[in-house]
Amino acid sequence: MKVFCGRANPTTGSVEWLEEDEHYDYHQEIARSSYADMLHDKDRNMKYYQGIRAAVSRVKDRGHKALVLDIGTGTGLLSMMAVTAGADFCYAIEVFKPMADAAVKIVEKNGFSDKIKVINKHSTEVTVGPDGDMPCRANILITELFDTELIGEGALPSYEHAHRHLVQANCEAVPHRATVYAQLVESRRMWSWNKLFPIHVQTSRGERVIMPPLELERCPGAPSVCDIQLNQVSPSDFTILSDVLPMFSVDFSKQVSSSAACHSRQFEPLMSGRAQVVLSWWDIEMDPEGKIKCTMAPFWAHSDPEELQWRDHWMQCVYFLPQEEPVVQGSALCLVAHHDDYCVWYSLQNTSPEKKGRVHPVRPVCDCQAHLLWNRPRFGEINDRNRTDQYIQALRMVLKPDSVCLCISDGSLLSMLAHHLGAEQVFTIENSAASHRLMKKIFMANHLEDKINIIEKRPELLTPADLEGKKVSVLLGEPFFTTSLLPWHNLYFWYVRTAVDQHLGPGAVVMPQAASLHMVVVEFRDLWRIRSPCGDCEGFDVHIMDDMIKRALDFRESKEAEPHPLWEYPCRSLSEPQQILTFDFRQPVPLQPVHAEGTIELRRPGRSHGAVLWMEYHLTPDSTVSTGLLKPPEDKGDCCWNPHCKQAVYFFNTTLDPRTPLGSPQTVTYTVEFHPHTGDITMDFTL
């Protein structure tokens, strides 16, 4: 059966109705899931297996049958471990139907159908009793309900319900306990992901400074956690202000509460500085004694850095304090971890809130609009002084005293730069209410509300009256649009340039004047695992899961490139970077497809995991901004990626299986095509 799905096209800006399979959303979920990553997480799997064996033994030693409740079973792996360890029966709960169906098949394939019952329900809907899903309560609770923040996937409410309705009092639990840790740091780099820094512009009239609105300065920021591969942040990018502090623990073998709470830890700063950021992670202990531990600690806090396990389904957290605060070495403070049922946040206080009897503060919410419009990488991009200087230098090349500028990018400061650098009149299009409100606040904070005209409408609806009857002499864009996911989605600028063509004056300058699509073939250190088939996991056959992911990846959209911030995922280039398509913004979007095909020579040995693609924007003939590689790869192929952008990764499925013999092909043949009607870029590779 086919269904119509509405989709906003990020490149053309239009809303399209596409005919899709009725299970399209399921396939998307499976194709983009972390199931493969979890199955490849050897440390996680081994620790769970050890904890399960120990829990089953403790129940058996007491002379009881081992009855297991496995919430969020996924492939059924943990239930199969439990039965292998001697459990008498397992009730495996999985709410996602395609996954539950796969678990049934995997359990059957491995010969455990008589000992494992897969229940396709949310755990809060499971019933216990003679006519229920379970005849009696379980005495072993196994779960894997955790995300990078520990509680973000609803672990606390699920545990709370399970203890009240599904398991026996004083049951065994695997994991037995989780502990959340935090460390206070000062970091200009990470703080730049959360606040707008002043921007200094040298002009013919002296220095001008673009200041953030006071409302933005005081805003506590976005409520969501910033999860990253913290091991890829250079130690030189932050200064540690505190020891690692255990903030709170949750004992999963006892009744769990999902109510809001706060936990404070007193500490003395290791040095004086400005407290800005809290780095956080957790570990889980699989047994009551804490001998079997799985930790997310970054390398500097890890007990054995040589045994550090790479994983992408669990990373580390970056939390921003509501305001930066000065701290003095040796002067005691309290770091406070607050949480509700799904979120964690932090504050820094002089005394413990428990001593003050303070009511738990509500979760911080952005009230300045900036954190709703700009994500963390976008904040970092705007605060990147080197990038801003490139745009300033390019603007000096194209602006004249009588320039009439039209700026087209979401929430961009280009219009302010153009005004300060001498443009006669500046217009900026903000086609969303959120970006309109934000830019108005920024203009007012800098006394430019009467100098720059904000037009709140879609570009194709622009009229001569909106431009006060003037023709545009300089069309500006970074380009940046909040709807863009893949690098070429910002080609929306080209479509806008085409839509406003009638408003451009003779000889109008377009900046950037062109863009180009670039590619390099790479070998990933670890990222390949998220798409690699598992086959056998801890002695259990999970080929059915591999096949399900492969079928999902065969769907149209799932076969496309995926966005990844590659500064977090080290890789080596096996080829030299190659330009494969160009887009001339000085001309309207062509009517016919733009096609390229060719061969890339692989000059370094390694396993060709995929191709990385990115855009470069040519502001002027002498100035280019790259969203991908910032410099040529080093001799061994190490890559330096733009940290503010996501690059597009096209995985070569034939080389992702680690069992494939090493010996990459010498060349990769590619076909790439830009389709003007849809704005899509399709690609195919042959190894």
mmCIF file with all atom_site columns, C-alpha atoms in Angstrom, residues 260-338:
data_model
loop_
_atom_site.group_PDB
_atom_site.id
_atom_site.type_symbol
_atom_site.label_atom_id
_atom_site.label_alt_id
_atom_site.label_comp_id
_atom_site.label_asym_id
_atom_site.label_entity_id
_atom_site.label_seq_id
_atom_site.pdbx_PDB_ins_code
_atom_site.Cartn_x
_atom_site.Cartn_y
_atom_site.Cartn_z
_atom_site.occupancy
_atom_site.B_iso_or_equiv
_atom_site.pdbx_formal_charge
_atom_site.auth_seq_id
_atom_site.auth_comp_id
_atom_site.auth_asym_id
_atom_site.auth_atom_id
_atom_site.pdbx_PDB_model_num
ATOM 1  C CA . ALA A 1 260 ? 11.908 16.281 40.028 1.00 0.00 ? 260 ALA A CA 1
ATOM 2  C CA . ALA A 1 261 ? 14.902 16.419 42.355 1.00 0.00 ? 261 ALA A CA 1
ATOM 3  C CA . CYS A 1 262 ? 18.198 18.186 42.884 1.00 0.00 ? 262 CYS A CA 1
ATOM 4  C CA . HIS A 1 263 ? 21.534 16.900 44.150 1.00 0.00 ? 263 HIS A CA 1
ATOM 5  C CA . SER A 1 264 ? 24.363 19.179 45.308 1.00 0.00 ? 264 SER A CA 1
ATOM 6  C CA . ARG A 1 265 ? 28.054 18.551 45.771 1.00 0.00 ? 265 ARG A CA 1
ATOM 7  C CA . GLN A 1 266 ? 30.323 20.944 47.589 1.00 0.00 ? 266 GLN A CA 1
ATOM 8  C CA . PHE A 1 267 ? 33.783 21.409 46.093 1.00 0.00 ? 267 PHE A CA 1
ATOM 9  C CA . GLU A 1 268 ? 36.734 23.752 46.111 1.00 0.00 ? 268 GLU A CA 1
ATOM 10 C CA . PRO A 1 269 ? 37.806 25.051 42.690 1.00 0.00 ? 269 PRO A CA 1
ATOM 11 C CA . LEU A 1 270 ? 41.180 23.720 41.598 1.00 0.00 ? 270 LEU A CA 1
ATOM 12 C CA . MET A 1 271 ? 42.035 27.129 40.177 1.00 0.00 ? 271 MET A CA 1
ATOM 13 C CA . SER A 1 272 ? 40.486 30.529 39.683 1.00 0.00 ? 272 SER A CA 1
ATOM 14 C CA . GLY A 1 273 ? 38.603 31.172 36.461 1.00 0.00 ? 273 GLY A CA 1
ATOM 15 C CA . ARG A 1 274 ? 35.194 31.630 34.911 1.00 0.00 ? 274 ARG A CA 1
ATOM 16 C CA . ALA A 1 275 ? 32.774 28.741 35.387 1.00 0.00 ? 275 ALA A CA 1
ATOM 17 C CA . GLN A 1 276 ? 30.905 28.301 32.120 1.00 0.00 ? 276 GLN A CA 1
ATOM 18 C CA . VAL A 1 277 ? 30.378 24.665 31.253 1.00 0.00 ? 277 VAL A CA 1
ATOM 19 C CA . VAL A 1 278 ? 29.651 21.383 33.035 1.00 0.00 ? 278 VAL A CA 1
ATOM 20 C CA . LEU A 1 279 ? 30.958 18.225 31.382 1.00 0.00 ? 279 LEU A CA 1
ATOM 21 C CA . SER A 1 280 ? 28.992 15.157 32.417 1.00 0.00 ? 280 SER A CA 1
ATOM 22 C CA . TRP A 1 281 ? 28.850 11.416 31.874 1.00 0.00 ? 281 TRP A CA 1
ATOM 23 C CA . TRP A 1 282 ? 27.700 8.312  33.714 1.00 0.00 ? 282 TRP A CA 1
ATOM 24 C CA . ASP A 1 283 ? 28.604 4.768  34.483 1.00 0.00 ? 283 ASP A CA 1
ATOM 25 C CA . ILE A 1 284 ? 26.475 1.714  35.191 1.00 0.00 ? 284 ILE A CA 1
ATOM 26 C CA . GLU A 1 285 ? 27.368 -1.036 37.643 1.00 0.00 ? 285 GLU A CA 1
ATOM 27 C CA . MET A 1 286 ? 25.950 -4.393 36.632 1.00 0.00 ? 286 MET A CA 1
ATOM 28 C CA . ASP A 1 287 ? 26.192 -5.963 40.099 1.00 0.00 ? 287 ASP A CA 1
ATOM 29 C CA . PRO A 1 288 ? 25.523 -4.825 43.708 1.00 0.00 ? 288 PRO A CA 1
ATOM 30 C CA . GLU A 1 289 ? 29.228 -4.910 44.558 1.00 0.00 ? 289 GLU A CA 1
ATOM 31 C CA . GLY A 1 290 ? 30.161 -2.592 41.678 1.00 0.00 ? 290 GLY A CA 1
ATOM 32 C CA . LYS A 1 291 ? 32.757 -4.997 40.290 1.00 0.00 ? 291 LYS A CA 1
ATOM 33 C CA . ILE A 1 292 ? 31.245 -5.058 36.784 1.00 0.00 ? 292 ILE A CA 1
ATOM 34 C CA . LYS A 1 293 ? 31.237 -1.490 35.522 1.00 0.00 ? 293 LYS A CA 1
ATOM 35 C CA . CYS A 1 294 ? 30.574 0.105  32.140 1.00 0.00 ? 294 CYS A CA 1
ATOM 36 C CA . THR A 1 295 ? 31.672 3.744  32.001 1.00 0.00 ? 295 THR A CA 1
ATOM 37 C CA . MET A 1 296 ? 31.234 6.639  29.580 1.00 0.00 ? 296 MET A CA 1
ATOM 38 C CA . ALA A 1 297 ? 34.114 8.587  31.141 1.00 0.00 ? 297 ALA A CA 1
ATOM 39 C CA . PRO A 1 298 ? 36.307 10.575 28.720 1.00 0.00 ? 298 PRO A CA 1
ATOM 40 C CA . PHE A 1 299 ? 39.948 9.633  28.453 1.00 0.00 ? 299 PHE A CA 1
ATOM 41 C CA . TRP A 1 300 ? 41.258 12.001 31.151 1.00 0.00 ? 300 TRP A CA 1
ATOM 42 C CA . ALA A 1 301 ? 38.787 10.623 33.723 1.00 0.00 ? 301 ALA A CA 1
ATOM 43 C CA . HIS A 1 302 ? 38.941 6.981  32.642 1.00 0.00 ? 302 HIS A CA 1
ATOM 44 C CA . SER A 1 303 ? 40.551 4.458  34.981 1.00 0.00 ? 303 SER A CA 1
ATOM 45 C CA . ASP A 1 304 ? 42.228 2.752  32.010 1.00 0.00 ? 304 ASP A CA 1
ATOM 46 C CA . PRO A 1 305 ? 42.411 5.027  28.935 1.00 0.00 ? 305 PRO A CA 1
ATOM 47 C CA . GLU A 1 306 ? 43.948 2.191  26.905 1.00 0.00 ? 306 GLU A CA 1
ATOM 48 C CA . GLU A 1 307 ? 40.672 0.257  27.275 1.00 0.00 ? 307 GLU A CA 1
ATOM 49 C CA . LEU A 1 308 ? 38.500 3.161  26.121 1.00 0.00 ? 308 LEU A CA 1
ATOM 50 C CA . GLN A 1 309 ? 35.521 1.805  24.144 1.00 0.00 ? 309 GLN A CA 1
ATOM 51 C CA . TRP A 1 310 ? 34.300 3.853  21.190 1.00 0.00 ? 310 TRP A CA 1
ATOM 52 C CA . ARG A 1 311 ? 30.524 4.149  20.967 1.00 0.00 ? 311 ARG A CA 1
ATOM 53 C CA . ASP A 1 312 ? 28.107 6.561  19.368 1.00 0.00 ? 312 ASP A CA 1
ATOM 54 C CA . HIS A 1 313 ? 24.860 5.541  21.065 1.00 0.00 ? 313 HIS A CA 1
ATOM 55 C CA . TRP A 1 314 ? 26.221 6.768  24.411 1.00 0.00 ? 314 TRP A CA 1
ATOM 56 C CA . MET A 1 315 ? 28.542 9.777  24.390 1.00 0.00 ? 315 MET A CA 1
ATOM 57 C CA . GLN A 1 316 ? 29.217 12.581 26.875 1.00 0.00 ? 316 GLN A CA 1
ATOM 58 C CA . CYS A 1 317 ? 27.185 15.657 27.796 1.00 0.00 ? 317 CYS A CA 1
ATOM 59 C CA . VAL A 1 318 ? 27.969 19.355 27.669 1.00 0.00 ? 318 VAL A CA 1
ATOM 60 C CA . TYR A 1 319 ? 25.739 21.564 29.845 1.00 0.00 ? 319 TYR A CA 1
ATOM 61 C CA . PHE A 1 320 ? 25.919 25.340 29.874 1.00 0.00 ? 320 PHE A CA 1
ATOM 62 C CA . LEU A 1 321 ? 25.479 27.203 33.131 1.00 0.00 ? 321 LEU A CA 1
ATOM 63 C CA . PRO A 1 322 ? 22.745 29.883 32.939 1.00 0.00 ? 322 PRO A CA 1
ATOM 64 C CA . GLN A 1 323 ? 25.486 32.537 33.271 1.00 0.00 ? 323 GLN A CA 1
ATOM 65 C CA . GLU A 1 324 ? 29.250 32.378 33.486 1.00 0.00 ? 324 GLU A CA 1
ATOM 66 C CA . GLU A 1 325 ? 30.416 32.974 37.033 1.00 0.00 ? 325 GLU A CA 1
ATOM 67 C CA . PRO A 1 326 ? 33.844 33.789 38.492 1.00 0.00 ? 326 PRO A CA 1
ATOM 68 C CA . VAL A 1 327 ? 35.284 31.169 40.829 1.00 0.00 ? 327 VAL A CA 1
ATOM 69 C CA . VAL A 1 328 ? 38.235 31.510 43.156 1.00 0.00 ? 328 VAL A CA 1
ATOM 70 C CA . GLN A 1 329 ? 40.675 28.721 43.868 1.00 0.00 ? 329 GLN A CA 1
ATOM 71 C CA . GLY A 1 330 ? 39.953 27.141 47.264 1.00 0.00 ? 330 GLY A CA 1
ATOM 72 C CA . SER A 1 331 ? 36.674 29.047 47.890 1.00 0.00 ? 331 SER A CA 1
ATOM 73 C CA . ALA A 1 332 ? 33.990 26.405 48.434 1.00 0.00 ? 332 ALA A CA 1
ATOM 74 C CA . LEU A 1 333 ? 30.962 26.300 46.098 1.00 0.00 ? 333 LEU A CA 1
ATOM 75 C CA . CYS A 1 334 ? 28.106 23.903 45.398 1.00 0.00 ? 334 CYS A CA 1
ATOM 76 C CA . LEU A 1 335 ? 27.490 22.386 42.003 1.00 0.00 ? 335 LEU A CA 1
ATOM 77 C CA . VAL A 1 336 ? 23.837 21.380 41.762 1.00 0.00 ? 336 VAL A CA 1
ATOM 78 C CA . ALA A 1 337 ? 22.403 18.776 39.379 1.00 0.00 ? 337 ALA A CA 1
ATOM 79 C CA . HIS A 1 338 ? 18.675 19.184 38.806 1.00 0.00 ? 338 HIS A CA 1
#
